[in-house]
Amino acid sequence: MERQRSRVEFSVFTKPWPSEPAARLAEKVHAFGFDGIELPVRDGFQVEPSKVMQLLPAWSREFADAGLRIYSIAGPTDEPVFAACAEAGIPVIRIMLDIDFREGYWESEKRIRAYLEGLHPLCERYGVKVGIQQHVGRTRVKTSAGLLRFLEHTDPLRFGAIWDAGHDGLRGEGPEIGLDMVWLHLCMVNLKNACYVRADRPDAPHAEWKLRFTTGREGMASWPAVAAYLQARSYSGVVCLTAEYDEEAHVDRYVAEDLAYAKQLFASSEKPSG
């Protein structure tokens, strides 16, 4: 009996390497074994928003010459960014949604809905999708349930969910619930891992906690459960390793080890067919 081959393509968020030229970064990513990248389009990185039209298509060509793709960018949603993504053949802009506690949840929801409605014409004009990621943090939309509230009335051709395993693990929904909620809008999966650790002394009168970003085998998210669920539902698409670790000095080693681990998990969870 043959096993069904995985159709997952592995990407890496290149935030840890903000000064690497395109050719050198492509060489590094290829050596790790990735199929492509998510590129930050932010101030202080190789492609800044003010120069996106000049630089992003050139970066895309550089990576294509190395046999790699830029699957997504993380950046602003101004029209020049949409135009540059369209010219460069980059299908997704990743964003997160912010709740402003000064205005309250319901006013924030109205503002976010109006913001997304305003992006729809740009998505349609340029053929670029906005991917929305859940993210732990007091001012962020944190869960799949929160994402679904904003996505359920949008066009899945224009707006998608970027489901993050690490942030899901911190909130405890689990892939069987979290992924199922956003499945009809799912456009990318992020793999990272994290846990909470004490930020104060054990004898402190009130415990304080902080996040620790760690490797795929550690943390509160089960990468095996994520891979098994995606394979059980025949997911075909991008899995992006976010390369976020508190021990930044070891990022190259950790991301190489995590990619090998992820590939092993997806290979071992492939379904028999025939």
Backbone as numpy.savetxt, mean C-alpha at the origin, in Angstrom:
# Nx Ny Nz CAx CAy CAz Cx Cy Cz
-1.81 -34.13 -9.86 -2.65 -32.94 -9.86 -1.77 -31.69 -9.86
-1.95 -30.80 -10.84 -1.16 -29.60 -10.93 -1.66 -28.56 -9.94
-0.76 -27.69 -9.53 -1.14 -26.61 -8.64 -1.32 -25.33 -9.46
-2.36 -24.58 -9.12 -2.63 -23.31 -9.79 -1.53 -22.31 -9.45
-0.93 -21.70 -10.46 0.18 -20.78 -10.23 -0.35 -19.42 -9.77
0.38 -18.81 -8.85 0.00 -17.51 -8.32 0.12 -16.45 -9.42
-0.84 -15.53 -9.42 -0.80 -14.41 -10.36 -0.48 -13.11 -9.64
0.13 -13.23 -8.49 0.51 -12.05 -7.71 1.80 -11.44 -8.27
1.83 -10.11 -8.32 3.04 -9.38 -8.68 3.50 -8.60 -7.45
4.78 -8.69 -7.14 5.30 -8.11 -5.91 5.95 -6.75 -6.18
5.51 -5.78 -5.40 6.01 -4.41 -5.47 6.63 -4.04 -4.14
7.43 -2.98 -4.13 8.01 -2.48 -2.88 7.89 -0.95 -2.87
7.52 -0.42 -1.72 7.46 1.02 -1.53 8.88 1.52 -1.30
9.34 2.45 -2.12 10.75 2.83 -2.12 11.06 4.01 -1.18
10.18 4.27 -0.24 10.40 5.35 0.73 11.74 5.25 1.46
12.27 4.05 1.79 13.54 4.01 2.53 14.76 4.48 1.74
14.62 4.68 0.43 15.78 5.03 -0.39 15.52 6.34 -1.14
15.40 7.46 -0.43 14.94 8.72 -1.04 15.94 9.41 -1.96
17.20 8.98 -1.94 18.20 9.68 -2.74 18.80 8.81 -3.86
18.35 7.58 -3.99 18.89 6.70 -5.03 18.43 7.17 -6.41
19.33 7.34 -7.36 18.91 7.64 -8.74 18.09 6.49 -9.31
17.34 6.77 -10.35 16.42 5.78 -10.91 17.12 4.49 -11.30
18.23 4.59 -12.03 18.90 3.39 -12.52 19.42 2.53 -11.36
19.98 3.18 -10.35 20.52 2.43 -9.21 19.40 1.82 -8.37
18.29 2.56 -8.22 17.16 2.02 -7.47 16.53 0.84 -8.20
16.43 0.95 -9.52 15.89 -0.16 -10.31 16.78 -1.40 -10.17
18.08 -1.19 -10.18 19.01 -2.31 -10.01 18.83 -2.96 -8.64
18.67 -2.15 -7.60 18.48 -2.66 -6.24 17.17 -3.47 -6.15
16.09 -2.90 -6.68 14.78 -3.56 -6.62 14.79 -4.88 -7.38
15.44 -4.88 -8.54 15.55 -6.10 -9.34 16.36 -7.15 -8.59
17.43 -6.74 -7.93 18.25 -7.69 -7.18 17.47 -8.30 -6.02
16.61 -7.52 -5.38 15.77 -8.06 -4.31 14.85 -9.16 -4.85
14.37 -8.99 -6.10 13.44 -9.95 -6.68 12.03 -9.43 -6.85
11.85 -8.11 -6.77 10.52 -7.53 -6.97 10.20 -7.37 -8.46
8.90 -7.25 -8.74 8.44 -7.00 -10.11 8.32 -5.51 -10.42
8.28 -4.69 -9.38 8.15 -3.26 -9.58 8.07 -2.54 -8.26
7.60 -1.29 -8.30 7.66 -0.45 -7.11 6.40 0.40 -6.95
6.25 0.94 -5.72 5.43 2.12 -5.47 6.39 3.25 -5.16
6.24 4.35 -5.87 7.17 5.47 -5.76 6.53 6.61 -4.97
7.20 7.13 -3.93 6.67 8.33 -3.27 6.89 9.56 -4.14
5.82 10.28 -4.39 5.91 11.58 -5.07 5.65 12.62 -3.99
6.71 13.01 -3.34 6.63 13.88 -2.16 7.86 14.78 -2.12
7.73 15.89 -1.43 8.89 16.76 -1.22 9.97 15.99 -0.48
11.21 16.17 -0.92 12.33 15.48 -0.28 12.65 14.14 -0.89
11.88 13.72 -1.89 12.15 12.45 -2.58 12.56 12.73 -4.03
12.89 11.65 -4.74 13.47 11.82 -6.07 12.52 12.55 -7.03
11.23 12.25 -6.94 10.24 12.93 -7.78 9.37 13.78 -6.86
9.55 15.08 -6.92 8.76 15.98 -6.09 7.53 16.45 -6.88
6.44 16.77 -6.17 5.21 17.16 -6.89 5.40 18.31 -7.87
6.27 19.25 -7.55 6.46 20.41 -8.44 7.13 20.04 -9.75
7.77 18.85 -9.82 8.47 18.42 -11.02 7.92 17.12 -11.57
6.69 16.79 -11.19 6.16 15.46 -11.51 6.00 15.25 -13.01
5.61 16.28 -13.74 5.41 16.11 -15.19 6.72 15.86 -15.91
7.79 16.48 -15.44 9.08 16.28 -16.09 9.72 14.94 -15.71
9.58 14.54 -14.44 10.38 13.43 -13.94 9.67 12.07 -13.95
8.38 12.04 -13.67 7.73 10.73 -13.48 7.74 9.88 -14.75
7.42 10.41 -15.94 7.52 9.56 -17.14 8.93 9.04 -17.38
9.93 9.85 -17.08 11.31 9.40 -17.27 11.64 8.26 -16.30
11.17 8.36 -15.08 11.37 7.27 -14.12 10.68 5.99 -14.58
9.51 6.13 -15.11 8.78 4.96 -15.60 9.53 4.27 -16.72
10.10 5.05 -17.64 10.88 4.48 -18.74 12.14 3.80 -18.21
12.78 4.41 -17.23 14.00 3.83 -16.65 13.70 2.47 -16.03
12.59 2.38 -15.33 12.23 1.10 -14.71 11.80 0.09 -15.76
11.10 0.53 -16.77 10.70 -0.39 -17.85 11.93 -0.97 -18.54
12.95 -0.16 -18.72 14.19 -0.65 -19.34 14.85 -1.74 -18.49
14.57 -1.71 -17.18 15.12 -2.73 -16.27 14.17 -3.92 -16.10
13.07 -3.93 -16.86 12.10 -5.01 -16.75 11.18 -4.89 -15.56
11.01 -3.65 -15.05 10.20 -3.41 -13.86 9.09 -2.42 -14.18
8.07 -2.39 -13.30 6.96 -1.44 -13.45 6.87 -0.54 -12.24
6.35 0.66 -12.45 5.89 1.48 -11.33 4.38 1.23 -11.25
3.98 0.44 -10.25 2.58 0.04 -10.13 1.72 1.13 -9.54
2.31 1.99 -8.72 1.54 3.01 -8.02 2.49 4.09 -7.53
1.89 5.24 -7.24 2.64 6.29 -6.55 1.88 6.65 -5.28
2.61 7.15 -4.30 2.01 7.70 -3.09 2.26 9.19 -3.11
1.19 9.96 -3.28 1.40 11.38 -3.43 0.11 12.15 -3.47
0.17 13.42 -3.86 -1.01 14.28 -3.88 -1.92 13.94 -5.06
-3.10 14.53 -5.03 -4.10 14.24 -6.07 -4.41 15.48 -6.89
-3.39 16.31 -7.12 -3.55 17.45 -8.02 -3.59 16.95 -9.47
-4.18 17.75 -10.36 -4.31 17.32 -11.75 -2.97 17.01 -12.41
-1.89 17.78 -12.18 -0.62 17.42 -12.81 -0.14 16.01 -12.42
-0.45 15.56 -11.21 -0.05 14.21 -10.80 -0.83 13.17 -11.59
-2.13 13.39 -11.75 -2.94 12.49 -12.59 -2.38 12.45 -14.01
-2.09 13.64 -14.57 -1.60 13.71 -15.94 -0.27 12.99 -16.09
0.62 13.17 -15.12 1.92 12.51 -15.18 1.79 11.00 -15.06
0.90 10.55 -14.17 0.67 9.10 -14.04 0.13 8.52 -15.35
-0.79 9.23 -15.97 -1.35 8.75 -17.24 -0.27 8.65 -18.30
0.57 9.67 -18.41 1.64 9.64 -19.40 2.65 8.53 -19.11
2.89 8.28 -17.82 3.88 7.28 -17.42 3.31 5.87 -17.38
1.99 5.73 -17.55 1.37 4.41 -17.49 1.26 3.85 -16.09
1.14 4.72 -15.10 1.02 4.30 -13.70 -0.45 4.33 -13.32
-1.02 3.19 -12.91 -2.48 3.11 -12.80 -3.09 3.59 -11.49
-2.30 3.75 -10.43 -2.89 3.99 -9.11 -2.13 5.09 -8.36
-2.90 5.99 -7.73 -2.38 6.95 -6.76 -2.88 6.53 -5.39
-1.96 6.23 -4.47 -2.38 5.81 -3.13 -2.52 7.02 -2.22
-3.63 7.04 -1.47 -3.88 8.10 -0.50 -4.42 7.47 0.79
-4.52 8.29 1.83 -5.22 7.94 3.06 -6.19 9.06 3.38
-7.17 8.79 4.20 -8.22 9.76 4.52 -8.06 10.22 5.97
-8.17 11.52 6.16 -7.97 12.11 7.49 -9.28 12.58 8.10
-9.46 12.24 9.37 -10.57 12.74 10.16 -10.06 13.91 10.99
-10.76 15.03 10.93 -10.37 16.22 11.70 -11.24 16.27 12.95
-10.63 16.03 14.11 -11.41 15.98 15.33 -11.90 17.35 15.77
-11.33 18.40 15.20 -11.84 19.74 15.53 -13.22 19.95 14.92
-13.45 19.35 13.74 -14.76 19.50 13.10 -15.70 18.35 13.43
-15.15 17.25 13.99 -16.00 16.11 14.33 -16.09 15.12 13.18
-16.52 13.89 13.51 -16.53 12.83 12.49 -17.47 13.16 11.34
-18.71 13.58 11.64 -19.71 13.70 10.57 -19.37 14.82 9.61
-18.82 15.92 10.12 -18.38 16.98 9.21 -17.17 16.52 8.39
-16.30 15.73 9.01 -15.16 15.17 8.27 -15.66 14.26 7.15
-16.68 13.47 7.45 -17.21 12.58 6.42 -17.76 13.36 5.24
-18.49 14.43 5.52 -19.01 15.27 4.43 -17.87 15.83 3.59
-16.83 16.30 4.27 -15.68 16.87 3.56 -15.00 15.82 2.69
-14.80 14.61 3.24 -14.13 13.55 2.49 -14.97 13.13 1.29
-16.27 13.00 1.46 -17.13 12.62 0.33 -17.06 13.66 -0.78
-17.06 14.94 -0.40 -16.96 16.00 -1.41 -15.60 15.95 -2.11
-14.56 15.66 -1.34 -13.21 15.53 -1.92 -13.16 14.41 -2.94
-13.70 13.24 -2.60 -13.68 12.10 -3.52 -14.53 12.38 -4.75
-15.68 13.01 -4.56 -16.51 13.38 -5.72 -15.75 14.31 -6.66
-14.96 15.20 -6.09 -14.17 16.12 -6.92 -13.06 15.43 -7.69
-12.60 14.27 -7.19 -11.55 13.53 -7.89 -12.09 12.67 -9.03
-13.38 12.37 -8.99 -13.93 11.45 -9.99 -13.68 11.91 -11.43
-13.90 13.18 -11.76 -13.62 13.61 -13.14 -12.15 13.42 -13.54
-11.24 13.62 -12.59 -9.81 13.43 -12.91 -9.51 11.96 -13.15
-10.08 11.08 -12.32 -9.90 9.64 -12.54 -10.41 9.25 -13.92
-11.55 9.80 -14.29 -12.17 9.45 -15.57 -11.38 10.02 -16.74
-10.93 11.26 -16.60 -10.21 11.93 -17.70 -8.87 11.25 -17.99
-8.18 10.83 -16.94 -6.82 10.33 -17.12 -6.70 8.82 -17.01
-7.78 8.14 -16.64 -7.72 6.68 -16.53 -6.83 6.21 -15.41
-6.75 6.99 -14.34 -5.93 6.65 -13.17 -6.86 6.46 -11.97
-6.63 5.40 -11.22 -7.47 5.07 -10.07 -6.87 5.66 -8.80
-7.73 6.10 -7.88 -7.31 6.51 -6.54 -7.50 5.32 -5.61
-6.39 4.86 -5.04 -6.43 3.76 -4.09 -6.36 4.30 -2.67
-7.31 3.91 -1.83 -7.41 4.44 -0.47 -7.00 3.36 0.51
-6.06 3.69 1.37 -5.53 2.74 2.34 -6.03 3.06 3.75
-6.38 2.01 4.50 -6.67 2.22 5.93 -5.35 2.34 6.67
-5.36 3.15 7.75 -4.09 3.46 8.43 -4.39 3.80 9.88
-3.75 3.10 10.80 -3.92 3.37 12.23 -3.37 4.76 12.55
-4.08 5.45 13.42 -3.69 6.80 13.82 -4.93 7.55 14.22
-4.80 8.44 15.16 -5.98 9.11 15.72 -6.77 9.86 14.66
-6.09 10.38 13.64 -6.78 11.22 12.66 -7.02 10.51 11.34
-6.87 9.18 11.30 -6.99 8.47 10.03 -8.21 7.56 10.01
-8.69 7.23 8.81 -9.67 6.16 8.64 -8.89 4.86 8.80
-9.23 4.07 9.83 -8.34 3.04 10.34 -8.67 1.62 9.91
-9.89 1.35 9.50 -10.36 -0.02 9.32 -10.96 -0.24 7.94
-11.14 -1.51 7.60 -11.84 -1.84 6.36 -13.28 -1.33 6.40
-13.89 -1.42 7.57 -15.26 -0.90 7.70 -15.29 0.60 7.40
-14.28 1.32 7.88 -14.19 2.74 7.59 -13.99 3.02 6.10
-13.12 2.22 5.46 -12.92 2.37 4.02 -14.21 2.12 3.26
-14.90 1.04 3.65 -16.11 0.66 2.92 -17.16 1.77 2.97
-17.23 2.46 4.09 -18.22 3.54 4.21 -18.04 4.59 3.12
-16.78 4.83 2.73 -16.52 5.82 1.69 -16.52 5.22 0.30
-16.16 3.94 0.19 -16.02 3.33 -1.13 -17.31 2.75 -1.68
-18.26 2.40 -0.81 -19.40 1.62 -1.27 -20.27 2.36 -2.28
-20.21 3.67 -2.31 -21.01 4.44 -3.27 -20.16 5.05 -4.37
-18.91 4.57 -4.52 -18.04 5.08 -5.58 -17.92 4.04 -6.69
-17.43 4.48 -7.83 -17.21 3.60 -8.97 -15.92 2.82 -8.75
-15.99 1.47 -8.66 -14.76 0.70 -8.41 -13.75 0.77 -9.54
-14.15 1.29 -10.70 -13.17 1.51 -11.77 -12.33 2.76 -11.50
-12.83 3.64 -10.64 -12.15 4.91 -10.38 -11.53 4.98 -8.99
-12.13 4.25 -8.03 -11.64 4.27 -6.66 -11.48 2.84 -6.17
-10.38 2.59 -5.46 -10.12 1.25 -4.98 -9.65 1.25 -3.54
-9.70 0.07 -2.94 -9.18 -0.12 -1.59 -7.77 -0.69 -1.66
-6.88 -0.11 -0.90 -5.55 -0.68 -0.69 -5.54 -1.20 0.74
-5.66 -2.51 0.86 -5.80 -3.14 2.18 -4.43 -3.42 2.75
-4.17 -2.91 3.95 -2.85 -3.02 4.57 -2.90 -4.03 5.71
-2.11 -5.11 5.57 -2.13 -6.19 6.56 -1.66 -5.72 7.93
-0.62 -4.88 7.96 -0.08 -4.43 9.23 -1.08 -3.59 10.01
-1.73 -2.65 9.35 -2.69 -1.81 10.03 -3.96 -2.59 10.39
-4.31 -3.56 9.56 -5.42 -4.44 9.91 -5.09 -5.24 11.17
-3.87 -5.76 11.26 -3.48 -6.52 12.43 -3.56 -5.71 13.71
-3.22 -4.43 13.62 -3.27 -3.57 14.80 -4.71 -3.31 15.24
-5.65 -3.36 14.32 -7.06 -3.12 14.65 -7.83 -4.42 14.90
-7.29 -5.57 14.42 -7.86 -6.85 14.78 -9.04 -7.31 13.95
-9.27 -6.73 12.76 -10.37 -7.23 11.92 -10.04 -8.60 11.34
-8.80 -8.78 10.88 -8.40 -10.04 10.27 -8.73 -10.07 8.79
-7.93 -10.80 7.99 -8.15 -10.79 6.54 -9.49 -11.38 6.14
-9.98 -12.36 6.89 -11.25 -13.00 6.51 -12.42 -12.01 6.59
-12.31 -11.02 7.45 -13.35 -9.98 7.57 -12.93 -8.73 6.80
-11.72 -8.25 7.08 -11.28 -6.98 6.48 -11.21 -7.03 4.96
-10.60 -8.07 4.42 -10.52 -8.18 2.97 -11.88 -8.42 2.34
-12.70 -9.21 3.00 -14.03 -9.49 2.46 -14.86 -8.22 2.35
-14.72 -7.33 3.34 -15.49 -6.08 3.31 -15.19 -5.26 2.07
-13.91 -5.19 1.68 -13.52 -4.29 0.59 -13.24 -5.04 -0.71
-13.59 -6.31 -0.78 -13.17 -7.15 -1.91 -13.60 -6.58 -3.25
-14.80 -6.07 -3.36 -15.29 -5.57 -4.65 -14.53 -4.32 -5.11
-13.84 -3.67 -4.19 -13.06 -2.47 -4.53 -11.56 -2.71 -4.45
-11.14 -3.91 -4.09 -9.72 -4.15 -3.81 -8.86 -3.92 -5.05
-7.84 -3.06 -4.92 -6.95 -2.82 -6.06 -5.49 -3.13 -5.74
-5.16 -3.29 -4.45 -3.79 -3.62 -4.07 -3.78 -4.06 -2.61
-2.81 -4.89 -2.28 -2.64 -5.35 -0.90 -1.26 -4.95 -0.43
-1.18 -4.32 0.74 0.10 -4.00 1.36 0.46 -5.06 2.39
1.72 -5.49 2.37 2.23 -6.35 3.43 3.22 -5.57 4.28
2.90 -5.43 5.54 3.82 -4.93 6.55 3.42 -5.60 7.84
4.18 -5.39 8.92 3.78 -5.91 10.21 4.20 -4.97 11.31
3.44 -5.00 12.40 3.68 -4.08 13.50 3.05 -4.64 14.77
3.44 -4.06 15.89 2.84 -4.43 17.17 2.92 -3.23 18.10
2.25 -3.32 19.22 2.33 -2.29 20.24 3.35 -2.70 21.31
4.14 -1.75 21.75 5.08 -1.99 22.85 4.92 -0.86 23.86
5.27 -1.16 25.11 5.17 -0.14 26.14 6.12 1.02 25.84
5.62 2.23 25.98 6.42 3.43 25.74 6.92 4.04 27.04
6.52 3.44 28.18 6.91 4.00 29.47 7.45 2.89 30.37
7.75 3.22 31.58 8.29 2.25 32.54 7.19 1.27 32.98
7.56 0.04 33.29 6.56 -0.92 33.77 5.83 -0.49 35.03
6.47 0.38 35.84 5.83 0.81 37.08 5.10 2.15 36.93
4.93 2.60 35.69 4.21 3.85 35.46 2.76 3.72 35.92
2.15 4.80 36.43 0.78 4.69 36.95 -0.26 4.42 35.87
0.05 4.76 34.62 -0.87 4.51 33.51 -0.05 4.10 32.28
-0.38 2.96 31.70 0.41 2.45 30.58 0.27 3.33 29.34
1.39 3.56 28.68 1.39 4.24 27.39 2.03 3.29 26.37
1.51 3.34 25.15 1.93 2.38 24.13 2.38 3.12 22.88
3.28 2.49 22.14 3.71 3.03 20.86 3.78 1.88 19.85
3.80 2.26 18.57 3.89 1.27 17.51 5.33 0.89 17.27
5.53 -0.38 16.96 6.84 -0.86 16.53 6.63 -1.60 15.21
7.25 -1.09 14.15 7.15 -1.74 12.84 8.28 -2.75 12.71
7.91 -3.96 12.33 8.84 -5.06 12.38 8.72 -5.92 11.12
9.32 -7.10 11.15 9.35 -7.96 9.97 8.06 -8.76 9.82
7.91 -9.37 8.66 6.68 -10.08 8.37 6.38 -11.25 9.28
7.39 -11.88 9.83 7.18 -13.03 10.71 6.78 -12.60 12.12
6.96 -11.33 12.44 6.62 -10.82 13.76 5.38 -9.95 13.65
5.02 -9.29 14.74 3.89 -8.37 14.67 2.55 -9.06 14.83
1.50 -8.27 14.72 0.15 -8.72 15.03 -0.62 -9.22 13.81
-0.11 -9.00 12.62 -0.76 -9.50 11.41 -0.21 -10.87 11.05
-1.09 -11.75 10.60 -0.67 -13.07 10.15 -0.51 -13.05 8.63
0.71 -12.94 8.16 0.93 -13.02 6.72 0.48 -14.36 6.14
0.68 -15.49 6.84 0.15 -16.75 6.29 -1.36 -16.71 6.07
-2.10 -16.11 7.00 -3.55 -16.03 6.85 -3.92 -15.12 5.68
-3.18 -14.04 5.49 -3.44 -13.13 4.36 -3.22 -13.86 3.04
-2.07 -14.52 2.90 -1.77 -15.23 1.66 -2.79 -16.32 1.38
-3.17 -17.07 2.42 -4.13 -18.15 2.23 -5.48 -17.60 1.79
-5.91 -16.49 2.38 -7.21 -15.92 2.01 -7.19 -15.40 0.57
-6.13 -14.70 0.21 -6.05 -14.16 -1.15 -6.02 -15.27 -2.18
-5.28 -16.34 -1.90 -5.22 -17.45 -2.84 -6.54 -18.20 -2.91
-7.22 -18.33 -1.77 -8.51 -19.02 -1.77 -9.53 -18.29 -2.63
-9.37 -16.95 -2.75 -10.30 -16.17 -3.57 -9.69 -15.80 -4.92
-8.60 -16.48 -5.28 -7.96 -16.31 -6.59 -7.61 -14.85 -6.87
-7.04 -14.19 -5.88 -6.62 -12.81 -6.07 -5.56 -12.73 -7.15
-5.74 -11.80 -8.06 -4.77 -11.53 -9.11 -4.46 -10.04 -9.09
-3.25 -9.70 -8.72 -2.92 -8.29 -8.64 -1.63 -8.06 -7.90
-1.47 -6.82 -7.41 -0.23 -6.39 -6.81 -0.26 -6.60 -5.30
0.83 -7.13 -4.78 1.09 -7.17 -3.33 2.33 -6.32 -3.09
2.18 -5.26 -2.31 3.27 -4.31 -2.10 3.83 -4.46 -0.69
5.13 -4.71 -0.59 5.81 -4.70 0.69 6.23 -3.26 0.99
5.81 -2.76 2.13 5.99 -1.33 2.39 7.37 -0.98 2.93
8.18 -1.98 3.28 9.57 -1.76 3.71 9.67 -0.78 4.87
8.73 -0.91 5.80 8.70 -0.02 6.97 9.14 -0.80 8.20
10.27 -0.40 8.75 10.84 -1.08 9.91 11.41 -0.03 10.85
11.22 -0.24 12.15 11.82 0.67 13.12 13.35 0.62 13.05
13.89 -0.57 12.78 15.34 -0.72 12.67 15.75 -0.39 11.24
15.81 0.91 10.95 16.04 1.36 9.58 17.39 0.94 9.02
18.36 0.74 9.89 19.69 0.35 9.42 19.69 -1.01 8.75
18.68 -1.83 9.02 18.62 -3.18 8.48 17.58 -3.33 7.37
17.13 -2.21 6.81 16.00 -2.28 5.88 16.29 -3.18 4.67
17.49 -3.12 4.10 17.78 -3.93 2.92 17.69 -5.42 3.24
18.25 -5.81 4.36 18.20 -7.23 4.73 16.77 -7.65 5.06
16.06 -6.82 5.81 14.70 -7.19 6.21 13.78 -7.31 5.00
13.89 -6.36 4.06 12.96 -6.40 2.93 13.25 -7.60 2.03
14.52 -7.97 1.88 14.86 -9.17 1.10 14.32 -10.42 1.78
14.46 -10.50 3.10 13.95 -11.65 3.83 12.43 -11.70 3.79
11.78 -10.54 3.91 10.32 -10.51 3.88 9.77 -10.88 2.51
10.46 -10.47 1.44 10.01 -10.86 0.11 10.11 -12.36 -0.07
11.22 -12.95 0.37 11.36 -14.40 0.27 10.27 -15.10 1.07
9.96 -14.58 2.24 8.91 -15.16 3.09 7.55 -15.05 2.40
7.25 -13.87 1.83 5.96 -13.68 1.15 5.82 -14.61 -0.05
6.88 -14.73 -0.83 6.82 -15.63 -1.99 6.61 -17.07 -1.55
7.26 -17.45 -0.46 7.08 -18.80 0.07 5.63 -19.02 0.49
5.03 -18.04 1.16 3.65 -18.17 1.63 2.68 -18.28 0.47
2.87 -17.46 -0.56 1.95 -17.52 -1.69 2.14 -18.80 -2.49
3.36 -19.30 -2.56 3.58 -20.58 -3.25 2.96 -21.73 -2.49
3.08 -21.72 -1.16 2.57 -22.84 -0.37 1.06 -22.82 -0.23
0.44 -21.65 -0.49 -1.02 -21.58 -0.36 -1.73 -21.66 -1.70
-0.99 -21.93 -2.79 -1.63 -22.10 -4.08 -2.57 -23.30 -4.04
-3.68 -23.20 -4.75 -4.70 -24.24 -4.70 -4.44 -25.30 -5.75
-4.72 -26.56 -5.42 -4.67 -27.59 -6.45 -5.74 -27.34 -7.49
-5.44 -27.70 -8.74 -6.44 -27.59 -9.81 -6.35 -28.80 -10.70
-7.42 -29.09 -11.42 -7.44 -30.18 -12.37 -7.77 -31.51 -11.74
